[in-house]
Each structure stands twice: as structure tokens, then as C-alpha cells.
Amino acid sequence: PALADVRQELLTRINAERAAHDRAALLASSCLDALAQGSAVAFARTDEPLGKFVKECDPVWPNCACGWNAEAELTIARYGLDWTTALEHATVTSRDGQNERFPPAYLASADPEVGIGFWLSGDEAWMALSFR
């Protein structure tokens, strides 16, 4: 699918979960999307969580690109994945604890904007959220 379609579907799912918890909807940010996409790809290549954020934002915080101030990442594997199944598993807290930090990050965020990065390869998907 087009990356824009994946981003829109994930944002829709995130905002539905936020609404269910009486949280304001997050707004998409193309600037943050670019950062999140870089984070998702870097995470896929290195398996180093928050690697891009730590390397590029921590040294210059609070003057990070796009006002970037928080990141959440997730990898989902072994589900015979297609992209919609990956998004479903990302937005629902799993019993195996595989995504125990991802939903709380987007539910707790007080930032109004989010960027979404997504990378799918074989039976594994990597997702990153960048907040401002």
C-alpha cells in the first residue's frame, strides 16, 4: 500500500483508542512523518530502539527538528503479517506484552501532533511515532 494509506489507517486507529480513553485526537504532521519514517527504517536496520531520536534529538534538545520531543517504536513479527494485521496488533495491547509500551505512549501523549513511520519486510513490521 501507499505509505500515506498506512499512516492514515494507523492514525485513525490511534485516534479511536484515544477517543475511547477521553483523549483529544492527534493531528498528522508531515514534518514529524519524515522523522518517524527515518526512525522506523533505522530501527529495522539496527534493532536499536529510539536510536534516531537519541542520536539526533537528545544532543540538541529542546531544539530538535520539527519540535520533536518524544518517540515510541514497536516491532511486530510472526503473525503472517499484512499491513492491516500489523496495525491491528500495534494498537491493541497484546497479552504477550510485545507492544506494552506503544499504546500507552500514544494514549498518554499530551502533544497535539504525531508523525508516523512504517516499514514492512517479510513477516515483520517496524513502526515509529514521533510527537510534538
PDB file of N, CA, C and O in Angstrom, residues 31-93:
ATOM      1  N   CYS A  31       6.124  16.959   8.729  1.00  0.00           N
ATOM      2  CA  CYS A  31       7.498  17.108   9.209  1.00  0.00           C
ATOM      3  C   CYS A  31       7.848  15.958  10.154  1.00  0.00           C
ATOM      4  O   CYS A  31       8.901  15.326  10.024  1.00  0.00           O
ATOM      5  N   LEU A  32       6.944  15.670  11.093  1.00  0.00           N
ATOM      6  CA  LEU A  32       7.176  14.556  12.022  1.00  0.00           C
ATOM      7  C   LEU A  32       7.098  13.208  11.314  1.00  0.00           C
ATOM      8  O   LEU A  32       7.788  12.264  11.705  1.00  0.00           O
ATOM      9  N   ASP A  33       6.264  13.099  10.258  1.00  0.00           N
ATOM     10  CA  ASP A  33       6.206  11.857   9.483  1.00  0.00           C
ATOM     11  C   ASP A  33       7.583  11.501   8.931  1.00  0.00           C
ATOM     12  O   ASP A  33       7.991  10.340   8.963  1.00  0.00           O
ATOM     13  N   ALA A  34       8.297  12.496   8.419  1.00  0.00           N
ATOM     14  CA  ALA A  34       9.624  12.236   7.853  1.00  0.00           C
ATOM     15  C   ALA A  34      10.580  11.725   8.929  1.00  0.00           C
ATOM     16  O   ALA A  34      11.357  10.797   8.693  1.00  0.00           O
ATOM     17  N   LEU A  35      10.528  12.329  10.125  1.00  0.00           N
ATOM     18  CA  LEU A  35      11.387  11.860  11.220  1.00  0.00           C
ATOM     19  C   LEU A  35      11.008  10.451  11.651  1.00  0.00           C
ATOM     20  O   LEU A  35      11.872   9.599  11.868  1.00  0.00           O
ATOM     21  N   ALA A  36       9.705  10.199  11.782  1.00  0.00           N
ATOM     22  CA  ALA A  36       9.243   8.872  12.197  1.00  0.00           C
ATOM     23  C   ALA A  36       9.599   7.810  11.168  1.00  0.00           C
ATOM     24  O   ALA A  36       9.963   6.684  11.531  1.00  0.00           O
ATOM     25  N   GLN A  37       9.507   8.157   9.898  1.00  0.00           N
ATOM     26  CA  GLN A  37       9.862   7.191   8.862  1.00  0.00           C
ATOM     27  C   GLN A  37      11.335   6.830   8.958  1.00  0.00           C
ATOM     28  O   GLN A  37      11.717   5.664   8.878  1.00  0.00           O
ATOM     29  N   GLY A  38      12.166   7.833   9.165  1.00  0.00           N
ATOM     30  CA  GLY A  38      13.592   7.568   9.361  1.00  0.00           C
ATOM     31  C   GLY A  38      13.843   6.695  10.579  1.00  0.00           C
ATOM     32  O   GLY A  38      14.703   5.814  10.569  1.00  0.00           O
ATOM     33  N   SER A  39      13.079   6.924  11.634  1.00  0.00           N
ATOM     34  CA  SER A  39      13.216   6.108  12.850  1.00  0.00           C
ATOM     35  C   SER A  39      12.798   4.668  12.610  1.00  0.00           C
ATOM     36  O   SER A  39      13.454   3.742  13.087  1.00  0.00           O
ATOM     37  N   ALA A  40      11.689   4.463  11.892  1.00  0.00           N
ATOM     38  CA  ALA A  40      11.220   3.102  11.619  1.00  0.00           C
ATOM     39  C   ALA A  40      12.250   2.329  10.796  1.00  0.00           C
ATOM     40  O   ALA A  40      12.553   1.169  11.082  1.00  0.00           O
ATOM     41  N   VAL A  41      12.804   2.972   9.783  1.00  0.00           N
ATOM     42  CA  VAL A  41      13.808   2.318   8.933  1.00  0.00           C
ATOM     43  C   VAL A  41      15.082   2.047   9.722  1.00  0.00           C
ATOM     44  O   VAL A  41      15.654   0.956   9.640  1.00  0.00           O
ATOM     45  N   ALA A  42      15.530   3.018  10.525  1.00  0.00           N
ATOM     46  CA  ALA A  42      16.735   2.810  11.339  1.00  0.00           C
ATOM     47  C   ALA A  42      16.522   1.687  12.338  1.00  0.00           C
ATOM     48  O   ALA A  42      17.421   0.857  12.548  1.00  0.00           O
ATOM     49  N   PHE A  43      15.343   1.625  12.943  1.00  0.00           N
ATOM     50  CA  PHE A  43      15.024   0.561  13.898  1.00  0.00           C
ATOM     51  C   PHE A  43      15.052  -0.792  13.193  1.00  0.00           C
ATOM     52  O   PHE A  43      15.585  -1.771  13.724  1.00  0.00           O
ATOM     53  N   ALA A  44      14.508  -0.863  11.987  1.00  0.00           N
ATOM     54  CA  ALA A  44      14.508  -2.115  11.225  1.00  0.00           C
ATOM     55  C   ALA A  44      15.937  -2.561  10.898  1.00  0.00           C
ATOM     56  O   ALA A  44      16.236  -3.752  10.934  1.00  0.00           O
ATOM     57  N   ARG A  45      16.793  -1.624  10.599  1.00  0.00           N
ATOM     58  CA  ARG A  45      18.161  -1.963  10.200  1.00  0.00           C
ATOM     59  C   ARG A  45      19.060  -2.313  11.375  1.00  0.00           C
ATOM     60  O   ARG A  45      19.971  -3.126  11.248  1.00  0.00           O
ATOM     61  N   THR A  46      18.847  -1.654  12.527  1.00  0.00           N
ATOM     62  CA  THR A  46      19.777  -1.806  13.646  1.00  0.00           C
ATOM     63  C   THR A  46      19.196  -2.553  14.848  1.00  0.00           C
ATOM     64  O   THR A  46      19.952  -2.982  15.709  1.00  0.00           O
ATOM     65  N   ASP A  47      17.869  -2.651  14.920  1.00  0.00           N
ATOM     66  CA  ASP A  47      17.177  -3.219  16.073  1.00  0.00           C
ATOM     67  C   ASP A  47      17.495  -2.435  17.344  1.00  0.00           C
ATOM     68  O   ASP A  47      17.443  -2.953  18.445  1.00  0.00           O
ATOM     69  N   GLU A  48      17.841  -1.161  17.182  1.00  0.00           N
ATOM     70  CA  GLU A  48      18.169  -0.275  18.295  1.00  0.00           C
ATOM     71  C   GLU A  48      16.994   0.671  18.546  1.00  0.00           C
ATOM     72  O   GLU A  48      16.796   1.627  17.806  1.00  0.00           O
ATOM     73  N   PRO A  49      16.194   0.399  19.582  1.00  0.00           N
ATOM     74  CA  PRO A  49      15.045   1.275  19.852  1.00  0.00           C
ATOM     75  C   PRO A  49      15.489   2.702  20.156  1.00  0.00           C
ATOM     76  O   PRO A  49      16.501   2.927  20.816  1.00  0.00           O
ATOM     77  N   LEU A  50      14.746   3.650  19.632  1.00  0.00           N
ATOM     78  CA  LEU A  50      14.966   5.080  19.844  1.00  0.00           C
ATOM     79  C   LEU A  50      16.314   5.569  19.335  1.00  0.00           C
ATOM     80  O   LEU A  50      16.754   6.658  19.685  1.00  0.00           O
ATOM     81  N   GLY A  51      16.973   4.785  18.498  1.00  0.00           N
ATOM     82  CA  GLY A  51      18.306   5.148  18.021  1.00  0.00           C
ATOM     83  C   GLY A  51      18.358   6.491  17.326  1.00  0.00           C
ATOM     84  O   GLY A  51      19.196   7.331  17.647  1.00  0.00           O
ATOM     85  N   LYS A  52      17.479   6.733  16.386  1.00  0.00           N
ATOM     86  CA  LYS A  52      17.476   8.006  15.657  1.00  0.00           C
ATOM     87  C   LYS A  52      17.148   9.157  16.592  1.00  0.00           C
ATOM     88  O   LYS A  52      17.789  10.202  16.561  1.00  0.00           O
ATOM     89  N   PHE A  53      16.162   8.970  17.461  1.00  0.00           N
ATOM     90  CA  PHE A  53      15.773  10.016  18.397  1.00  0.00           C
ATOM     91  C   PHE A  53      16.929  10.375  19.332  1.00  0.00           C
ATOM     92  O   PHE A  53      17.260  11.540  19.516  1.00  0.00           O
ATOM     93  N   VAL A  54      17.574   9.366  19.899  1.00  0.00           N
ATOM     94  CA  VAL A  54      18.677   9.605  20.829  1.00  0.00           C
ATOM     95  C   VAL A  54      19.852  10.284  20.132  1.00  0.00           C
ATOM     96  O   VAL A  54      20.459  11.210  20.670  1.00  0.00           O
ATOM     97  N   LYS A  55      20.161   9.851  18.922  1.00  0.00           N
ATOM     98  CA  LYS A  55      21.297  10.415  18.203  1.00  0.00           C
ATOM     99  C   LYS A  55      21.044  11.824  17.676  1.00  0.00           C
ATOM    100  O   LYS A  55      21.936  12.656  17.667  1.00  0.00           O
ATOM    101  N   GLU A  56      19.804  12.087  17.215  1.00  0.00           N
ATOM    102  CA  GLU A  56      19.543  13.363  16.558  1.00  0.00           C
ATOM    103  C   GLU A  56      18.855  14.395  17.432  1.00  0.00           C
ATOM    104  O   GLU A  56      18.997  15.584  17.192  1.00  0.00           O
ATOM    105  N   CYS A  57      18.095  13.963  18.421  1.00  0.00           N
ATOM    106  CA  CYS A  57      17.342  14.921  19.214  1.00  0.00           C
ATOM    107  C   CYS A  57      17.967  15.168  20.584  1.00  0.00           C
ATOM    108  O   CYS A  57      18.084  16.320  21.003  1.00  0.00           O
ATOM    109  N   ASP A  58      18.344  14.110  21.274  1.00  0.00           N
ATOM    110  CA  ASP A  58      18.891  14.294  22.622  1.00  0.00           C
ATOM    111  C   ASP A  58      20.031  15.308  22.692  1.00  0.00           C
ATOM    112  O   ASP A  58      20.043  16.136  23.598  1.00  0.00           O
ATOM    113  N   PRO A  59      20.973  15.280  21.757  1.00  0.00           N
ATOM    114  CA  PRO A  59      22.093  16.227  21.871  1.00  0.00           C
ATOM    115  C   PRO A  59      21.685  17.702  21.688  1.00  0.00           C
ATOM    116  O   PRO A  59      22.401  18.582  22.145  1.00  0.00           O
ATOM    117  N   VAL A  60      20.565  17.957  21.046  1.00  0.00           N
ATOM    118  CA  VAL A  60      20.173  19.348  20.770  1.00  0.00           C
ATOM    119  C   VAL A  60      18.855  19.739  21.432  1.00  0.00           C
ATOM    120  O   VAL A  60      18.361  20.841  21.237  1.00  0.00           O
ATOM    121  N   TRP A  61      18.283  18.828  22.220  1.00  0.00           N
ATOM    122  CA  TRP A  61      17.001  19.112  22.851  1.00  0.00           C
ATOM    123  C   TRP A  61      17.109  20.367  23.694  1.00  0.00           C
ATOM    124  O   TRP A  61      18.114  20.553  24.350  1.00  0.00           O
ATOM    125  N   PRO A  62      16.176  21.302  23.665  1.00  0.00           N
ATOM    126  CA  PRO A  62      14.827  21.252  23.098  1.00  0.00           C
ATOM    127  C   PRO A  62      14.729  21.802  21.680  1.00  0.00           C
ATOM    128  O   PRO A  62      13.634  22.109  21.220  1.00  0.00           O
ATOM    129  N   ASN A  63      15.830  21.917  20.988  1.00  0.00           N
ATOM    130  CA  ASN A  63      15.827  22.491  19.640  1.00  0.00           C
ATOM    131  C   ASN A  63      15.846  21.431  18.545  1.00  0.00           C
ATOM    132  O   ASN A  63      16.517  21.577  17.532  1.00  0.00           O
ATOM    133  N   CYS A  64      15.103  20.361  18.744  1.00  0.00           N
ATOM    134  CA  CYS A  64      15.066  19.273  17.777  1.00  0.00           C
ATOM    135  C   CYS A  64      14.277  19.679  16.534  1.00  0.00           C
ATOM    136  O   CYS A  64      13.399  20.539  16.600  1.00  0.00           O
ATOM    137  N   ALA A  65      14.579  19.039  15.438  1.00  0.00           N
ATOM    138  CA  ALA A  65      13.864  19.285  14.180  1.00  0.00           C
ATOM    139  C   ALA A  65      12.362  19.129  14.407  1.00  0.00           C
ATOM    140  O   ALA A  65      11.915  18.234  15.131  1.00  0.00           O
ATOM    141  N   CYS A  66      11.592  20.009  13.832  1.00  0.00           N
ATOM    142  CA  CYS A  66      10.119  19.957  13.866  1.00  0.00           C
ATOM    143  C   CYS A  66       9.531  20.071  15.270  1.00  0.00           C
ATOM    144  O   CYS A  66       8.363  19.761  15.473  1.00  0.00           O
ATOM    145  N   GLY A  67      10.321  20.437  16.262  1.00  0.00           N
ATOM    146  CA  GLY A  67       9.829  20.469  17.625  1.00  0.00           C
ATOM    147  C   GLY A  67       9.686  19.088  18.233  1.00  0.00           C
ATOM    148  O   GLY A  67       9.020  18.897  19.250  1.00  0.00           O
ATOM    149  N   TRP A  68      10.343  18.112  17.621  1.00  0.00           N
ATOM    150  CA  TRP A  68      10.303  16.705  18.022  1.00  0.00           C
ATOM    151  C   TRP A  68      10.695  16.582  19.484  1.00  0.00           C
ATOM    152  O   TRP A  68      11.734  17.056  19.906  1.00  0.00           O
ATOM    153  N   ASN A  69       9.840  15.957  20.309  1.00  0.00           N
ATOM    154  CA  ASN A  69      10.193  15.839  21.720  1.00  0.00           C
ATOM    155  C   ASN A  69       9.956  14.472  22.335  1.00  0.00           C
ATOM    156  O   ASN A  69      10.246  14.282  23.507  1.00  0.00           O
ATOM    157  N   ALA A  70       9.419  13.535  21.589  1.00  0.00           N
ATOM    158  CA  ALA A  70       9.211  12.181  22.119  1.00  0.00           C
ATOM    159  C   ALA A  70       9.055  11.201  20.972  1.00  0.00           C
ATOM    160  O   ALA A  70       8.671  11.580  19.869  1.00  0.00           O
ATOM    161  N   GLU A  71       9.343   9.945  21.262  1.00  0.00           N
ATOM    162  CA  GLU A  71       9.273   8.903  20.248  1.00  0.00           C
ATOM    163  C   GLU A  71       8.777   7.603  20.893  1.00  0.00           C
ATOM    164  O   GLU A  71       9.041   7.354  22.067  1.00  0.00           O
ATOM    165  N   ALA A  72       8.073   6.826  20.130  1.00  0.00           N
ATOM    166  CA  ALA A  72       7.674   5.480  20.537  1.00  0.00           C
ATOM    167  C   ALA A  72       7.883   4.565  19.344  1.00  0.00           C
ATOM    168  O   ALA A  72       7.577   4.942  18.211  1.00  0.00           O
ATOM    169  N   GLU A  73       8.424   3.389  19.580  1.00  0.00           N
ATOM    170  CA  GLU A  73       8.684   2.453  18.491  1.00  0.00           C
ATOM    171  C   GLU A  73       8.180   1.072  18.857  1.00  0.00           C
ATOM    172  O   GLU A  73       8.054   0.723  20.030  1.00  0.00           O
ATOM    173  N   LEU A  74       7.928   0.294  17.815  1.00  0.00           N
ATOM    174  CA  LEU A  74       7.393  -1.049  18.006  1.00  0.00           C
ATOM    175  C   LEU A  74       7.786  -1.912  16.818  1.00  0.00           C
ATOM    176  O   LEU A  74       7.800  -1.446  15.678  1.00  0.00           O
ATOM    177  N   THR A  75       8.098  -3.156  17.099  1.00  0.00           N
ATOM    178  CA  THR A  75       8.247  -4.150  16.043  1.00  0.00           C
ATOM    179  C   THR A  75       7.251  -5.274  16.324  1.00  0.00           C
ATOM    180  O   THR A  75       7.057  -5.666  17.464  1.00  0.00           O
ATOM    181  N   ILE A  76       6.593  -5.713  15.281  1.00  0.00           N
ATOM    182  CA  ILE A  76       5.608  -6.795  15.356  1.00  0.00           C
ATOM    183  C   ILE A  76       6.068  -7.872  14.379  1.00  0.00           C
ATOM    184  O   ILE A  76       6.374  -7.564  13.230  1.00  0.00           O
ATOM    185  N   ALA A  77       6.085  -9.124  14.831  1.00  0.00           N
ATOM    186  CA  ALA A  77       6.565 -10.206  13.958  1.00  0.00           C
ATOM    187  C   ALA A  77       5.764 -11.482  14.172  1.00  0.00           C
ATOM    188  O   ALA A  77       5.024 -11.612  15.145  1.00  0.00           O
ATOM    189  N   ARG A  78       5.933 -12.391  13.231  1.00  0.00           N
ATOM    190  CA  ARG A  78       5.410 -13.755  13.324  1.00  0.00           C
ATOM    191  C   ARG A  78       3.892 -13.853  13.329  1.00  0.00           C
ATOM    192  O   ARG A  78       3.322 -14.707  13.973  1.00  0.00           O
ATOM    193  N   TYR A  79       3.229 -13.001  12.598  1.00  0.00           N
ATOM    194  CA  TYR A  79       1.777 -13.095  12.511  1.00  0.00           C
ATOM    195  C   TYR A  79       1.308 -13.356  11.083  1.00  0.00           C
ATOM    196  O   TYR A  79       0.140 -13.177  10.793  1.00  0.00           O
ATOM    197  N   GLY A  80       2.206 -13.772  10.187  1.00  0.00           N
ATOM    198  CA  GLY A  80       1.833 -13.891   8.792  1.00  0.00           C
ATOM    199  C   GLY A  80       1.311 -12.541   8.322  1.00  0.00           C
ATOM    200  O   GLY A  80       0.225 -12.423   7.778  1.00  0.00           O
ATOM    201  N   LEU A  81       2.099 -11.538   8.600  1.00  0.00           N
ATOM    202  CA  LEU A  81       1.650 -10.154   8.512  1.00  0.00           C
ATOM    203  C   LEU A  81       1.267  -9.671   7.120  1.00  0.00           C
ATOM    204  O   LEU A  81       1.943  -9.944   6.147  1.00  0.00           O
ATOM    205  N   ASP A  82       0.191  -8.951   7.098  1.00  0.00           N
ATOM    206  CA  ASP A  82      -0.033  -7.968   6.066  1.00  0.00           C
ATOM    207  C   ASP A  82      -0.081  -6.656   6.841  1.00  0.00           C
ATOM    208  O   ASP A  82      -0.047  -6.637   8.068  1.00  0.00           O
ATOM    209  N   TRP A  83      -0.135  -5.557   6.154  1.00  0.00           N
ATOM    210  CA  TRP A  83      -0.008  -4.283   6.860  1.00  0.00           C
ATOM    211  C   TRP A  83      -1.179  -4.004   7.786  1.00  0.00           C
ATOM    212  O   TRP A  83      -0.997  -3.428   8.855  1.00  0.00           O
ATOM    213  N   THR A  84      -2.384  -4.429   7.447  1.00  0.00           N
ATOM    214  CA  THR A  84      -3.524  -4.158   8.325  1.00  0.00           C
ATOM    215  C   THR A  84      -3.446  -4.990   9.609  1.00  0.00           C
ATOM    216  O   THR A  84      -3.797  -4.504  10.684  1.00  0.00           O
ATOM    217  N   THR A  85      -2.959  -6.224   9.508  1.00  0.00           N
ATOM    218  CA  THR A  85      -2.785  -7.051  10.705  1.00  0.00           C
ATOM    219  C   THR A  85      -1.716  -6.440  11.607  1.00  0.00           C
ATOM    220  O   THR A  85      -1.860  -6.418  12.835  1.00  0.00           O
ATOM    221  N   ALA A  86      -0.650  -5.936  11.017  1.00  0.00           N
ATOM    222  CA  ALA A  86       0.401  -5.285  11.805  1.00  0.00           C
ATOM    223  C   ALA A  86      -0.164  -4.097  12.568  1.00  0.00           C
ATOM    224  O   ALA A  86       0.119  -3.919  13.758  1.00  0.00           O
ATOM    225  N   LEU A  87      -0.987  -3.281  11.900  1.00  0.00           N
ATOM    226  CA  LEU A  87      -1.564  -2.119  12.570  1.00  0.00           C
ATOM    227  C   LEU A  87      -2.516  -2.534  13.682  1.00  0.00           C
ATOM    228  O   LEU A  87      -2.560  -1.912  14.746  1.00  0.00           O
ATOM    229  N   GLU A  88      -3.267  -3.587  13.432  1.00  0.00           N
ATOM    230  CA  GLU A  88      -4.189  -4.082  14.457  1.00  0.00           C
ATOM    231  C   GLU A  88      -3.424  -4.511  15.703  1.00  0.00           C
ATOM    232  O   GLU A  88      -3.790  -4.161  16.825  1.00  0.00           O
ATOM    233  N   HIS A  89      -2.351  -5.262  15.529  1.00  0.00           N
ATOM    234  CA  HIS A  89      -1.552  -5.716  16.666  1.00  0.00           C
ATOM    235  C   HIS A  89      -0.836  -4.557  17.351  1.00  0.00           C
ATOM    236  O   HIS A  89      -0.597  -4.605  18.553  1.00  0.00           O
ATOM    237  N   ALA A  90      -0.514  -3.519  16.618  1.00  0.00           N
ATOM    238  CA  ALA A  90       0.170  -2.362  17.200  1.00  0.00           C
ATOM    239  C   ALA A  90      -0.740  -1.551  18.106  1.00  0.00           C
ATOM    240  O   ALA A  90      -0.283  -0.971  19.089  1.00  0.00           O
ATOM    241  N   THR A  91      -2.015  -1.509  17.790  1.00  0.00           N
ATOM    242  CA  THR A  91      -2.916  -0.619  18.514  1.00  0.00           C
ATOM    243  C   THR A  91      -3.702  -1.293  19.625  1.00  0.00           C
ATOM    244  O   THR A  91      -4.424  -0.629  20.365  1.00  0.00           O
ATOM    245  N   VAL A  92      -3.555  -2.595  19.772  1.00  0.00           N
ATOM    246  CA  VAL A  92      -4.238  -3.323  20.840  1.00  0.00           C
ATOM    247  C   VAL A  92      -3.157  -3.935  21.725  1.00  0.00           C
ATOM    248  O   VAL A  92      -2.286  -4.643  21.230  1.00  0.00           O
ATOM    249  N   THR A  93      -3.203  -3.662  23.019  1.00  0.00           N
ATOM    250  CA  THR A  93      -2.193  -4.214  23.923  1.00  0.00           C
ATOM    251  C   THR A  93      -2.299  -5.736  23.918  1.00  0.00           C
ATOM    252  O   THR A  93      -3.358  -6.293  24.171  1.00  0.00           O
TER     253      THR A  93
END
